[in-house]
Amino acid sequence: MFRTALRNVLAHKARLLMTMLAVLLGVAFVVGTLVFTDTVGNAYKERYLSTLRDVSVQATPPFDEKSGEPGTFGEDMLGRLRRLPGVASVTGSVEGFAAVAAKDGRPLGEGKVAMAGNYFPQPDGKDDRHPLTTGRAPSGPDEVLMDTSTADQGGYQVGDTVRLAIDGPVLHRKLVGIVRTDDTSGSGGTSVFFDDATAQKLLLRPGQYHGVSLDAERGASEQRLAAKARDLLPEDSEISTAAQLHAQQRAAAAEGADGLGQVLLVFAAIALFVGVFVIGNTFTMLVTQRSQEVALLRAVGAERRQVTRSVLIEAALLGLCAGAAGFLLGIGVALAMRQLFASTGSGVPDGPLVVAPGTVLVSFGVGVVVTMLAAYLPARRAAAVPPVAAMSALHTPPPARSLRRRNAIGAALIVIGVLGVVFAASSGEQGRTVVLFPSALLLVGLIVVTPALSGPAIALAVPLLRRFGVPGTLAARGARRNPRRTASTASALMIGLSMVTGLTVVAVSATTSLHQRAENAVTADFEISSRRGGSLPASVHDTLAKSTAVTASSPLRQSAVRIGGDEVNLTGVDARSIGALLDPGFASGSLAALGTGGGKNLLIDTSTADLYGWTMGQRLPVVYRDGSRGTLRIGGIYRDDEFLPATMMPLATLQPHLKEFEDISVLVHTEDGDGETVRRSLRRALDQNPLIRLRNTDDLAGSAGGGDITLLLNMLYGLLAMAVVIAVLGVVNTLAMSVFERTREIGMLRAVGLQPEQTKRMIHLESVLISLFGALLGIGAGLFLGWAAGRMAADSIQGYEMVVPWGRIAVALTGAALVGVVAGLWPARRAARLNILTALKTD
């Protein structure tokens, strides 16, 4: 039986090629995910360990409760640590924020890490944390270093003048060297480094450090050095040895990589699940074509289990070949994934590919197991065929009773799945933990009843197919000939498109809701704020207010006051212009209240009202920061929104009580809208300060999550594309087998006048029909699952409303039709080239 299986594999090389492609693509995705995960984990580990290259003991000071800020170590502490026995060197670290502009003035790394630090040379003049690649170390307040990634982004070379900002106006520093650092590599962030004294002055305080690390002499014990350092350092300082730091970094790297790997493996599982349909279809057709051969084996004494074993051995051989090819292709998939994540600025570090021995075993194991599982039912059916019936070509399709039983089971699964999904959707965020199981039941139920649905669906398409004449009528009959096969082929495409549609519905609905809320709440063209997250100097608003391009502007200036026993942050706005900049949705009152009541009216959002129990018209006694007292009246309550301040009062009332004028943001309305030309004009007015961030409503929506959702959706599209490709291979395989089965029938049609072009059209129409059938099922299921996912996400996404992306659905249907056209090319060409006499002689 082994020789029989091997002969069958060699005899049907072309027919099994598509099946092997489906298996190897699924295996490649699994292998690629495992290799990518191991590679990322190793790269993170190496990146973290490189920052600890010469660190034996690391210490961080305790939090300073009096100042409310992180504690520091002084120069004297570093001197005392240097005198400890066994210490080779001591390094003090200063870390902070510095926004950097490119050479052309545009800000670098917006939304990413903008890191600044100190270059702390040892006696040899080098800082091993930041190895120099070109240039020299900084030696004064007007010099700076930059890492290679920042230099590449900004177009800088040694000798150029760098524009940067810490917390105020633009600073100009000469670039004297470029260093290699792993802190922001690949993340799109920026890093700059000053000499020790300059870093302390700009980022901390003179003579102070955020932390300290000790390098032990050769042979010295890290544990003993840590114990001696503990006696010198302040109580509650955090002290770790190199071994402890390495263990922590390894755990952090593994945790991050494992989380990403689990997500990717889910999509690999989907791809393999789709591949099961292709494999099952192929073996079903191969076994059916060899029914007489199987009957002869049974007649000469082969037992049923031997026939089953023969088909399974055939599947195992195919799985071994697919596993080997999939393993090699998986290496390429891992390389492509790494490049994709690097191009998105995700912060995934670079590093050599890591192929673990277990990954090799998984590739072969998955290939063999998946293929044998998919081939098991066809193998059982082959063994169950009565020898006499097969030899006399009397074997018929399964009786209608088995199909009725299948339909009943499928309908029950659909009902249970729908009810479970609806229950999970009505449970809000709590439903996320239970929705996956009923969703899976729903999809499985659809797969089970798809043969019953294929007949009515194809009947609905018949009037359209008749417009193509005889080829259209024959295409409908061909698709309806074997409902199980048509359903299995369409189901493979349905799975992929249901995932794509569901994700698209949620993503489009979420981003549309965010953009709509931003546009409704913020009528200003730009919001100007600090990239550091702090306050802006009042000079920013003064500069913008003088610009001829600005028609209305208002600072948002905050101050903490006491109302009753509570400390509350109040936001002062320009009462005259705020109506042109914000449009809150009021439950009671209006913005006009800011200009009435002698400037004593306060507007609050619903969350603030609920938190403090304040009501419309209530008068509140206020104690300002300067100690003066007053009374404010609630003049309006508006719906809370993340794009709006929680409170608003006239700036003219709040400002006299402030010692320093600093704004959390500035809103401006311009004469020419929010285009790039206006943005550049405003940046020039602000001296192209990289610390200052200008955002229009699209940017605000993106920063609130819209940009991340779009990026995630595009990545998921790429991952699900593998499942769609496998589904396309299934359509090709099914049609190729169908053409082989119908060789004699096609010969007869050609003999009675069907032209080669008509034959091609018939196969193409059948392919398009199957593809569109699967696409419509997938889109319908995806819309329902997208609705349910949206209901669960509505609690965390304010103003969420389901939006049906008709344009993308139309693109998906068009894509499915194109899939049908492309998938039918080879089978149609083969059918049109059949020799009529040879085809008529075929059994």
Short mmCIF file of N, CA and C in Angstrom, two decimals, residues 299-442:
data_model
loop_
_atom_site.label_atom_id
_atom_site.label_comp_id
_atom_site.label_asym_id
_atom_site.label_seq_id
_atom_site.Cartn_x
_atom_site.Cartn_y
_atom_site.Cartn_z
N ALA A 299 -11.08 -5.67 -4.46
CA ALA A 299 -11.45 -6.97 -5.04
C ALA A 299 -10.33 -7.99 -4.91
N VAL A 300 -9.06 -7.54 -4.94
CA VAL A 300 -7.95 -8.49 -4.84
C VAL A 300 -7.51 -8.71 -3.40
N GLY A 301 -8.29 -8.15 -2.44
CA GLY A 301 -8.02 -8.49 -1.05
C GLY A 301 -7.65 -7.35 -0.13
N ALA A 302 -7.53 -6.13 -0.64
CA ALA A 302 -7.18 -5.01 0.25
C ALA A 302 -8.33 -4.70 1.20
N GLU A 303 -7.99 -4.53 2.47
CA GLU A 303 -9.02 -4.20 3.45
C GLU A 303 -9.30 -2.69 3.45
N ARG A 304 -10.43 -2.34 4.07
CA ARG A 304 -10.82 -0.93 4.10
C ARG A 304 -9.77 -0.08 4.78
N ARG A 305 -9.23 -0.58 5.88
CA ARG A 305 -8.23 0.24 6.58
C ARG A 305 -6.94 0.37 5.78
N GLN A 306 -6.66 -0.64 4.88
CA GLN A 306 -5.48 -0.51 4.04
C GLN A 306 -5.68 0.58 2.98
N VAL A 307 -6.91 0.64 2.45
CA VAL A 307 -7.20 1.71 1.48
C VAL A 307 -7.09 3.08 2.17
N THR A 308 -7.68 3.17 3.37
CA THR A 308 -7.59 4.43 4.12
C THR A 308 -6.14 4.79 4.39
N ARG A 309 -5.36 3.77 4.78
CA ARG A 309 -3.95 4.00 5.08
C ARG A 309 -3.20 4.46 3.84
N SER A 310 -3.55 3.91 2.68
CA SER A 310 -2.87 4.31 1.44
C SER A 310 -3.08 5.79 1.14
N VAL A 311 -4.34 6.26 1.30
CA VAL A 311 -4.63 7.68 1.04
C VAL A 311 -3.92 8.55 2.08
N LEU A 312 -3.89 8.12 3.34
CA LEU A 312 -3.23 8.90 4.38
C LEU A 312 -1.72 8.94 4.18
N ILE A 313 -1.15 7.84 3.69
CA ILE A 313 0.30 7.85 3.39
C ILE A 313 0.58 8.84 2.27
N GLU A 314 -0.31 8.85 1.29
CA GLU A 314 -0.19 9.82 0.19
C GLU A 314 -0.23 11.25 0.74
N ALA A 315 -1.15 11.49 1.68
CA ALA A 315 -1.25 12.82 2.29
C ALA A 315 -0.01 13.13 3.10
N ALA A 316 0.53 12.13 3.82
CA ALA A 316 1.72 12.36 4.64
C ALA A 316 2.92 12.72 3.77
N LEU A 317 3.08 12.01 2.63
CA LEU A 317 4.18 12.34 1.72
C LEU A 317 4.04 13.77 1.19
N LEU A 318 2.80 14.12 0.84
CA LEU A 318 2.55 15.48 0.37
C LEU A 318 2.85 16.49 1.48
N GLY A 319 2.43 16.17 2.71
CA GLY A 319 2.69 17.07 3.83
C GLY A 319 4.16 17.25 4.12
N LEU A 320 4.96 16.15 3.97
CA LEU A 320 6.40 16.26 4.18
C LEU A 320 7.04 17.21 3.16
N CYS A 321 6.65 17.02 1.90
CA CYS A 321 7.20 17.92 0.86
C CYS A 321 6.78 19.36 1.11
N ALA A 322 5.50 19.56 1.45
CA ALA A 322 5.00 20.91 1.70
C ALA A 322 5.66 21.51 2.94
N GLY A 323 5.91 20.67 3.97
CA GLY A 323 6.57 21.17 5.17
C GLY A 323 7.98 21.65 4.89
N ALA A 324 8.72 20.87 4.05
CA ALA A 324 10.08 21.28 3.71
C ALA A 324 10.09 22.58 2.93
N ALA A 325 9.21 22.66 1.92
CA ALA A 325 9.15 23.90 1.12
C ALA A 325 8.62 25.07 1.96
N GLY A 326 7.64 24.78 2.81
CA GLY A 326 7.08 25.82 3.68
C GLY A 326 8.09 26.37 4.66
N PHE A 327 9.00 25.49 5.13
CA PHE A 327 10.03 25.94 6.05
C PHE A 327 10.94 26.96 5.37
N LEU A 328 11.36 26.66 4.14
CA LEU A 328 12.23 27.58 3.42
C LEU A 328 11.51 28.89 3.11
N LEU A 329 10.25 28.77 2.67
CA LEU A 329 9.49 29.99 2.39
C LEU A 329 9.23 30.78 3.67
N GLY A 330 9.08 30.09 4.79
CA GLY A 330 8.83 30.76 6.07
C GLY A 330 9.97 31.67 6.47
N ILE A 331 11.20 31.30 6.12
CA ILE A 331 12.34 32.19 6.39
C ILE A 331 12.15 33.51 5.66
N GLY A 332 11.70 33.41 4.39
CA GLY A 332 11.43 34.64 3.63
C GLY A 332 10.29 35.44 4.23
N VAL A 333 9.25 34.75 4.71
CA VAL A 333 8.12 35.44 5.36
C VAL A 333 8.60 36.20 6.59
N ALA A 334 9.49 35.57 7.38
CA ALA A 334 10.02 36.24 8.58
C ALA A 334 10.80 37.49 8.19
N LEU A 335 11.59 37.41 7.13
CA LEU A 335 12.33 38.58 6.67
C LEU A 335 11.38 39.69 6.23
N ALA A 336 10.30 39.29 5.51
CA ALA A 336 9.32 40.28 5.05
C ALA A 336 8.60 40.92 6.23
N MET A 337 8.25 40.14 7.25
CA MET A 337 7.59 40.68 8.44
C MET A 337 8.49 41.69 9.15
N ARG A 338 9.75 41.34 9.28
CA ARG A 338 10.68 42.25 9.96
C ARG A 338 10.80 43.57 9.20
N GLN A 339 10.85 43.48 7.87
CA GLN A 339 10.94 44.69 7.07
C GLN A 339 9.67 45.52 7.18
N LEU A 340 8.51 44.83 7.22
CA LEU A 340 7.23 45.52 7.34
C LEU A 340 7.14 46.27 8.65
N PHE A 341 7.48 45.62 9.74
CA PHE A 341 7.40 46.27 11.05
C PHE A 341 8.41 47.40 11.16
N ALA A 342 9.59 47.25 10.55
CA ALA A 342 10.58 48.32 10.58
C ALA A 342 10.09 49.54 9.81
N SER A 343 9.39 49.30 8.68
CA SER A 343 8.93 50.42 7.84
C SER A 343 7.80 51.19 8.50
N THR A 344 7.07 50.56 9.43
CA THR A 344 5.96 51.25 10.10
C THR A 344 6.42 52.02 11.33
N GLY A 345 7.72 51.98 11.63
CA GLY A 345 8.21 52.71 12.80
C GLY A 345 7.72 52.11 14.10
N SER A 346 7.61 50.78 14.14
CA SER A 346 7.05 50.13 15.33
C SER A 346 8.07 49.97 16.44
N GLY A 347 9.33 50.24 16.15
CA GLY A 347 10.36 50.12 17.20
C GLY A 347 10.94 48.73 17.31
N VAL A 348 10.60 47.81 16.38
CA VAL A 348 11.17 46.47 16.41
C VAL A 348 12.64 46.57 16.02
N PRO A 349 13.57 46.14 16.89
CA PRO A 349 15.00 46.31 16.60
C PRO A 349 15.47 45.32 15.54
N ASP A 350 16.62 45.64 14.95
CA ASP A 350 17.21 44.78 13.94
C ASP A 350 18.07 43.71 14.62
N GLY A 351 18.31 42.62 13.90
CA GLY A 351 19.12 41.55 14.46
C GLY A 351 19.13 40.36 13.53
N PRO A 352 20.02 39.39 13.76
CA PRO A 352 20.09 38.21 12.89
C PRO A 352 18.86 37.32 13.06
N LEU A 353 18.51 36.60 11.98
CA LEU A 353 17.39 35.67 12.07
C LEU A 353 17.74 34.52 13.02
N VAL A 354 16.77 34.14 13.83
CA VAL A 354 16.95 33.04 14.79
C VAL A 354 16.01 31.91 14.39
N VAL A 355 16.58 30.77 14.01
CA VAL A 355 15.78 29.60 13.64
C VAL A 355 16.02 28.52 14.69
N ALA A 356 15.05 28.35 15.58
CA ALA A 356 15.18 27.38 16.66
C ALA A 356 14.94 25.97 16.12
N PRO A 357 15.56 24.95 16.72
CA PRO A 357 15.33 23.57 16.27
C PRO A 357 13.85 23.18 16.32
N GLY A 358 13.13 23.70 17.33
CA GLY A 358 11.71 23.39 17.42
C GLY A 358 10.93 23.89 16.22
N THR A 359 11.37 24.99 15.61
CA THR A 359 10.67 25.54 14.45
C THR A 359 10.74 24.57 13.28
N VAL A 360 11.91 23.91 13.11
CA VAL A 360 12.05 22.94 12.02
C VAL A 360 11.07 21.78 12.23
N LEU A 361 11.00 21.29 13.46
CA LEU A 361 10.08 20.19 13.74
C LEU A 361 8.62 20.60 13.53
N VAL A 362 8.30 21.86 13.93
CA VAL A 362 6.93 22.35 13.77
C VAL A 362 6.55 22.41 12.29
N SER A 363 7.48 22.83 11.44
CA SER A 363 7.15 22.97 10.02
C SER A 363 6.75 21.63 9.43
N PHE A 364 7.52 20.57 9.73
CA PHE A 364 7.17 19.25 9.20
C PHE A 364 5.95 18.68 9.90
N GLY A 365 5.87 18.90 11.21
CA GLY A 365 4.73 18.38 11.95
C GLY A 365 3.42 18.99 11.49
N VAL A 366 3.39 20.32 11.34
CA VAL A 366 2.17 20.99 10.91
C VAL A 366 1.80 20.56 9.50
N GLY A 367 2.80 20.48 8.59
CA GLY A 367 2.50 20.08 7.22
C GLY A 367 1.88 18.70 7.14
N VAL A 368 2.46 17.75 7.88
CA VAL A 368 1.96 16.38 7.82
C VAL A 368 0.61 16.24 8.52
N VAL A 369 0.50 16.79 9.73
CA VAL A 369 -0.73 16.63 10.51
C VAL A 369 -1.91 17.29 9.83
N VAL A 370 -1.75 18.54 9.37
CA VAL A 370 -2.85 19.24 8.72
C VAL A 370 -3.29 18.52 7.46
N THR A 371 -2.34 18.06 6.66
CA THR A 371 -2.68 17.38 5.42
C THR A 371 -3.39 16.06 5.70
N MET A 372 -2.91 15.30 6.67
CA MET A 372 -3.55 14.01 6.97
C MET A 372 -4.94 14.20 7.57
N LEU A 373 -5.11 15.21 8.41
CA LEU A 373 -6.44 15.47 8.96
C LEU A 373 -7.43 15.84 7.87
N ALA A 374 -6.99 16.67 6.93
CA ALA A 374 -7.88 17.08 5.84
C ALA A 374 -8.19 15.92 4.91
N ALA A 375 -7.25 14.98 4.79
CA ALA A 375 -7.45 13.85 3.87
C ALA A 375 -8.17 12.68 4.53
N TYR A 376 -8.41 12.74 5.83
CA TYR A 376 -8.97 11.58 6.53
C TYR A 376 -10.37 11.23 6.03
N LEU A 377 -11.27 12.21 5.97
CA LEU A 377 -12.64 11.92 5.53
C LEU A 377 -12.68 11.40 4.09
N PRO A 378 -11.97 12.04 3.13
CA PRO A 378 -11.93 11.45 1.79
C PRO A 378 -11.39 10.02 1.79
N ALA A 379 -10.40 9.73 2.66
CA ALA A 379 -9.86 8.39 2.72
C ALA A 379 -10.91 7.40 3.22
N ARG A 380 -11.67 7.80 4.24
CA ARG A 380 -12.73 6.93 4.76
C ARG A 380 -13.79 6.67 3.69
N ARG A 381 -14.14 7.73 2.94
CA ARG A 381 -15.15 7.56 1.89
C ARG A 381 -14.65 6.61 0.81
N ALA A 382 -13.37 6.73 0.47
CA ALA A 382 -12.81 5.84 -0.56
C ALA A 382 -12.89 4.39 -0.12
N ALA A 383 -12.58 4.15 1.14
CA ALA A 383 -12.62 2.78 1.64
C ALA A 383 -14.03 2.24 1.74
N ALA A 384 -15.02 3.15 1.89
CA ALA A 384 -16.40 2.71 2.07
C ALA A 384 -17.12 2.43 0.76
N VAL A 385 -16.52 2.76 -0.39
CA VAL A 385 -17.18 2.55 -1.67
C VAL A 385 -17.27 1.04 -1.95
N PRO A 386 -18.46 0.51 -2.21
CA PRO A 386 -18.59 -0.92 -2.54
C PRO A 386 -17.82 -1.24 -3.82
N PRO A 387 -16.99 -2.27 -3.82
CA PRO A 387 -16.17 -2.58 -5.00
C PRO A 387 -17.00 -2.76 -6.27
N VAL A 388 -18.10 -3.50 -6.19
CA VAL A 388 -18.91 -3.77 -7.39
C VAL A 388 -19.50 -2.48 -7.94
N ALA A 389 -19.98 -1.60 -7.03
CA ALA A 389 -20.58 -0.34 -7.47
C ALA A 389 -19.54 0.54 -8.15
N ALA A 390 -18.33 0.59 -7.58
CA ALA A 390 -17.30 1.43 -8.18
C ALA A 390 -16.85 0.89 -9.53
N MET A 391 -16.70 -0.45 -9.63
CA MET A 391 -16.22 -1.04 -10.88
C MET A 391 -17.24 -0.90 -11.99
N SER A 392 -18.52 -0.82 -11.62
CA SER A 392 -19.56 -0.66 -12.64
C SER A 392 -19.98 0.79 -12.81
N ALA A 393 -19.20 1.72 -12.16
CA ALA A 393 -19.46 3.17 -12.28
C ALA A 393 -20.85 3.54 -11.83
N LEU A 394 -21.37 2.81 -10.81
CA LEU A 394 -22.72 3.10 -10.32
C LEU A 394 -22.71 3.87 -9.01
N HIS A 395 -21.51 4.20 -8.52
CA HIS A 395 -21.47 4.89 -7.23
C HIS A 395 -22.05 6.29 -7.37
N THR A 396 -22.98 6.60 -6.53
CA THR A 396 -23.69 7.88 -6.60
C THR A 396 -23.30 8.77 -5.44
N PRO A 397 -23.63 10.07 -5.53
CA PRO A 397 -23.34 10.99 -4.42
C PRO A 397 -24.06 10.56 -3.15
N PRO A 398 -23.67 11.09 -2.02
CA PRO A 398 -24.31 10.73 -0.75
C PRO A 398 -25.81 10.94 -0.83
N PRO A 399 -26.60 10.11 -0.16
CA PRO A 399 -28.06 10.26 -0.23
C PRO A 399 -28.50 11.59 0.35
N ALA A 400 -29.69 12.03 -0.04
CA ALA A 400 -30.23 13.32 0.40
C ALA A 400 -30.39 13.37 1.90
N ARG A 401 -30.59 12.17 2.52
CA ARG A 401 -30.80 12.16 3.96
C ARG A 401 -29.58 12.71 4.69
N SER A 402 -28.34 12.34 4.19
CA SER A 402 -27.15 12.82 4.87
C SER A 402 -27.02 14.33 4.72
N LEU A 403 -27.45 14.86 3.56
CA LEU A 403 -27.41 16.30 3.36
C LEU A 403 -28.42 16.99 4.26
N ARG A 404 -29.60 16.37 4.44
CA ARG A 404 -30.59 16.95 5.34
C ARG A 404 -30.07 16.98 6.77
N ARG A 405 -29.40 15.91 7.16
CA ARG A 405 -28.84 15.88 8.51
C ARG A 405 -27.77 16.97 8.66
N ARG A 406 -26.97 17.12 7.62
CA ARG A 406 -25.93 18.15 7.65
C ARG A 406 -26.56 19.53 7.75
N ASN A 407 -27.62 19.77 6.99
CA ASN A 407 -28.27 21.08 7.03
C ASN A 407 -28.86 21.36 8.41
N ALA A 408 -29.43 20.34 9.03
CA ALA A 408 -30.01 20.52 10.36
C ALA A 408 -28.93 20.88 11.38
N ILE A 409 -27.79 20.18 11.29
CA ILE A 409 -26.69 20.48 12.22
C ILE A 409 -26.18 21.89 11.97
N GLY A 410 -26.01 22.25 10.70
CA GLY A 410 -25.51 23.58 10.37
C GLY A 410 -26.45 24.68 10.84
N ALA A 411 -27.75 24.47 10.63
CA ALA A 411 -28.73 25.47 11.06
C ALA A 411 -28.70 25.65 12.58
N ALA A 412 -28.56 24.54 13.30
CA ALA A 412 -28.49 24.62 14.77
C ALA A 412 -27.25 25.40 15.21
N LEU A 413 -26.12 25.14 14.55
CA LEU A 413 -24.89 25.87 14.89
C LEU A 413 -25.04 27.36 14.61
N ILE A 414 -25.69 27.70 13.49
CA ILE A 414 -25.88 29.11 13.15
C ILE A 414 -26.75 29.80 14.19
N VAL A 415 -27.84 29.15 14.57
CA VAL A 415 -28.74 29.75 15.56
C VAL A 415 -28.01 29.96 16.88
N ILE A 416 -27.28 28.94 17.34
CA ILE A 416 -26.55 29.07 18.60
C ILE A 416 -25.49 30.16 18.49
N GLY A 417 -24.80 30.18 17.35
CA GLY A 417 -23.76 31.18 17.16
C GLY A 417 -24.32 32.60 17.14
N VAL A 418 -25.44 32.80 16.41
CA VAL A 418 -26.05 34.13 16.33
C VAL A 418 -26.51 34.59 17.71
N LEU A 419 -27.19 33.71 18.43
CA LEU A 419 -27.67 34.07 19.76
C LEU A 419 -26.50 34.38 20.69
N GLY A 420 -25.43 33.60 20.60
CA GLY A 420 -24.26 33.84 21.45
C GLY A 420 -23.59 35.16 21.13
N VAL A 421 -23.48 35.48 19.83
CA VAL A 421 -22.85 36.74 19.43
C VAL A 421 -23.71 37.93 19.87
N VAL A 422 -25.02 37.81 19.70
CA VAL A 422 -25.92 38.89 20.12
C VAL A 422 -25.84 39.11 21.63
N PHE A 423 -25.79 38.01 22.38
CA PHE A 423 -25.67 38.13 23.84
C PHE A 423 -24.36 38.80 24.22
N ALA A 424 -23.25 38.40 23.56
CA ALA A 424 -21.96 39.02 23.86
C ALA A 424 -21.97 40.50 23.50
N ALA A 425 -22.61 40.84 22.37
CA ALA A 425 -22.66 42.24 21.95
C ALA A 425 -23.45 43.09 22.93
N SER A 426 -24.53 42.52 23.47
CA SER A 426 -25.36 43.27 24.42
C SER A 426 -24.70 43.39 25.79
N SER A 427 -23.62 42.62 26.03
CA SER A 427 -22.94 42.65 27.32
C SER A 427 -21.84 43.70 27.37
N GLY A 428 -21.62 44.42 26.27
CA GLY A 428 -20.61 45.46 26.24
C GLY A 428 -19.21 44.88 26.30
N GLU A 429 -18.32 45.56 27.02
CA GLU A 429 -16.93 45.13 27.07
C GLU A 429 -16.77 43.74 27.69
N GLN A 430 -17.69 43.36 28.58
CA GLN A 430 -17.60 42.04 29.21
C GLN A 430 -17.78 40.92 28.18
N GLY A 431 -18.44 41.24 27.05
CA GLY A 431 -18.68 40.22 26.04
C GLY A 431 -17.45 39.81 25.27
N ARG A 432 -16.35 40.57 25.39
CA ARG A 432 -15.16 40.25 24.62
C ARG A 432 -14.57 38.90 24.99
N THR A 433 -14.79 38.49 26.23
CA THR A 433 -14.20 37.23 26.68
C THR A 433 -14.95 36.01 26.18
N VAL A 434 -16.19 36.20 25.71
CA VAL A 434 -17.00 35.05 25.31
C VAL A 434 -17.39 35.07 23.84
N VAL A 435 -17.12 36.16 23.12
CA VAL A 435 -17.64 36.31 21.77
C VAL A 435 -16.94 35.39 20.76
N LEU A 436 -15.70 35.00 21.02
CA LEU A 436 -14.96 34.21 20.04
C LEU A 436 -15.61 32.86 19.79
N PHE A 437 -16.09 32.21 20.86
CA PHE A 437 -16.66 30.87 20.69
C PHE A 437 -17.94 30.90 19.85
N PRO A 438 -18.94 31.73 20.16
CA PRO A 438 -20.12 31.76 19.29
C PRO A 438 -19.81 32.25 17.87
N SER A 439 -18.81 33.12 17.71
CA SER A 439 -18.42 33.56 16.37
C SER A 439 -17.90 32.38 15.56
N ALA A 440 -17.09 31.55 16.21
CA ALA A 440 -16.57 30.37 15.53
C ALA A 440 -17.70 29.40 15.18
N LEU A 441 -18.67 29.24 16.11
CA LEU A 441 -19.81 28.37 15.82
C LEU A 441 -20.60 28.88 14.62
N LEU A 442 -20.78 30.20 14.54
CA LEU A 442 -21.52 30.78 13.43
C LEU A 442 -20.83 30.49 12.10
#
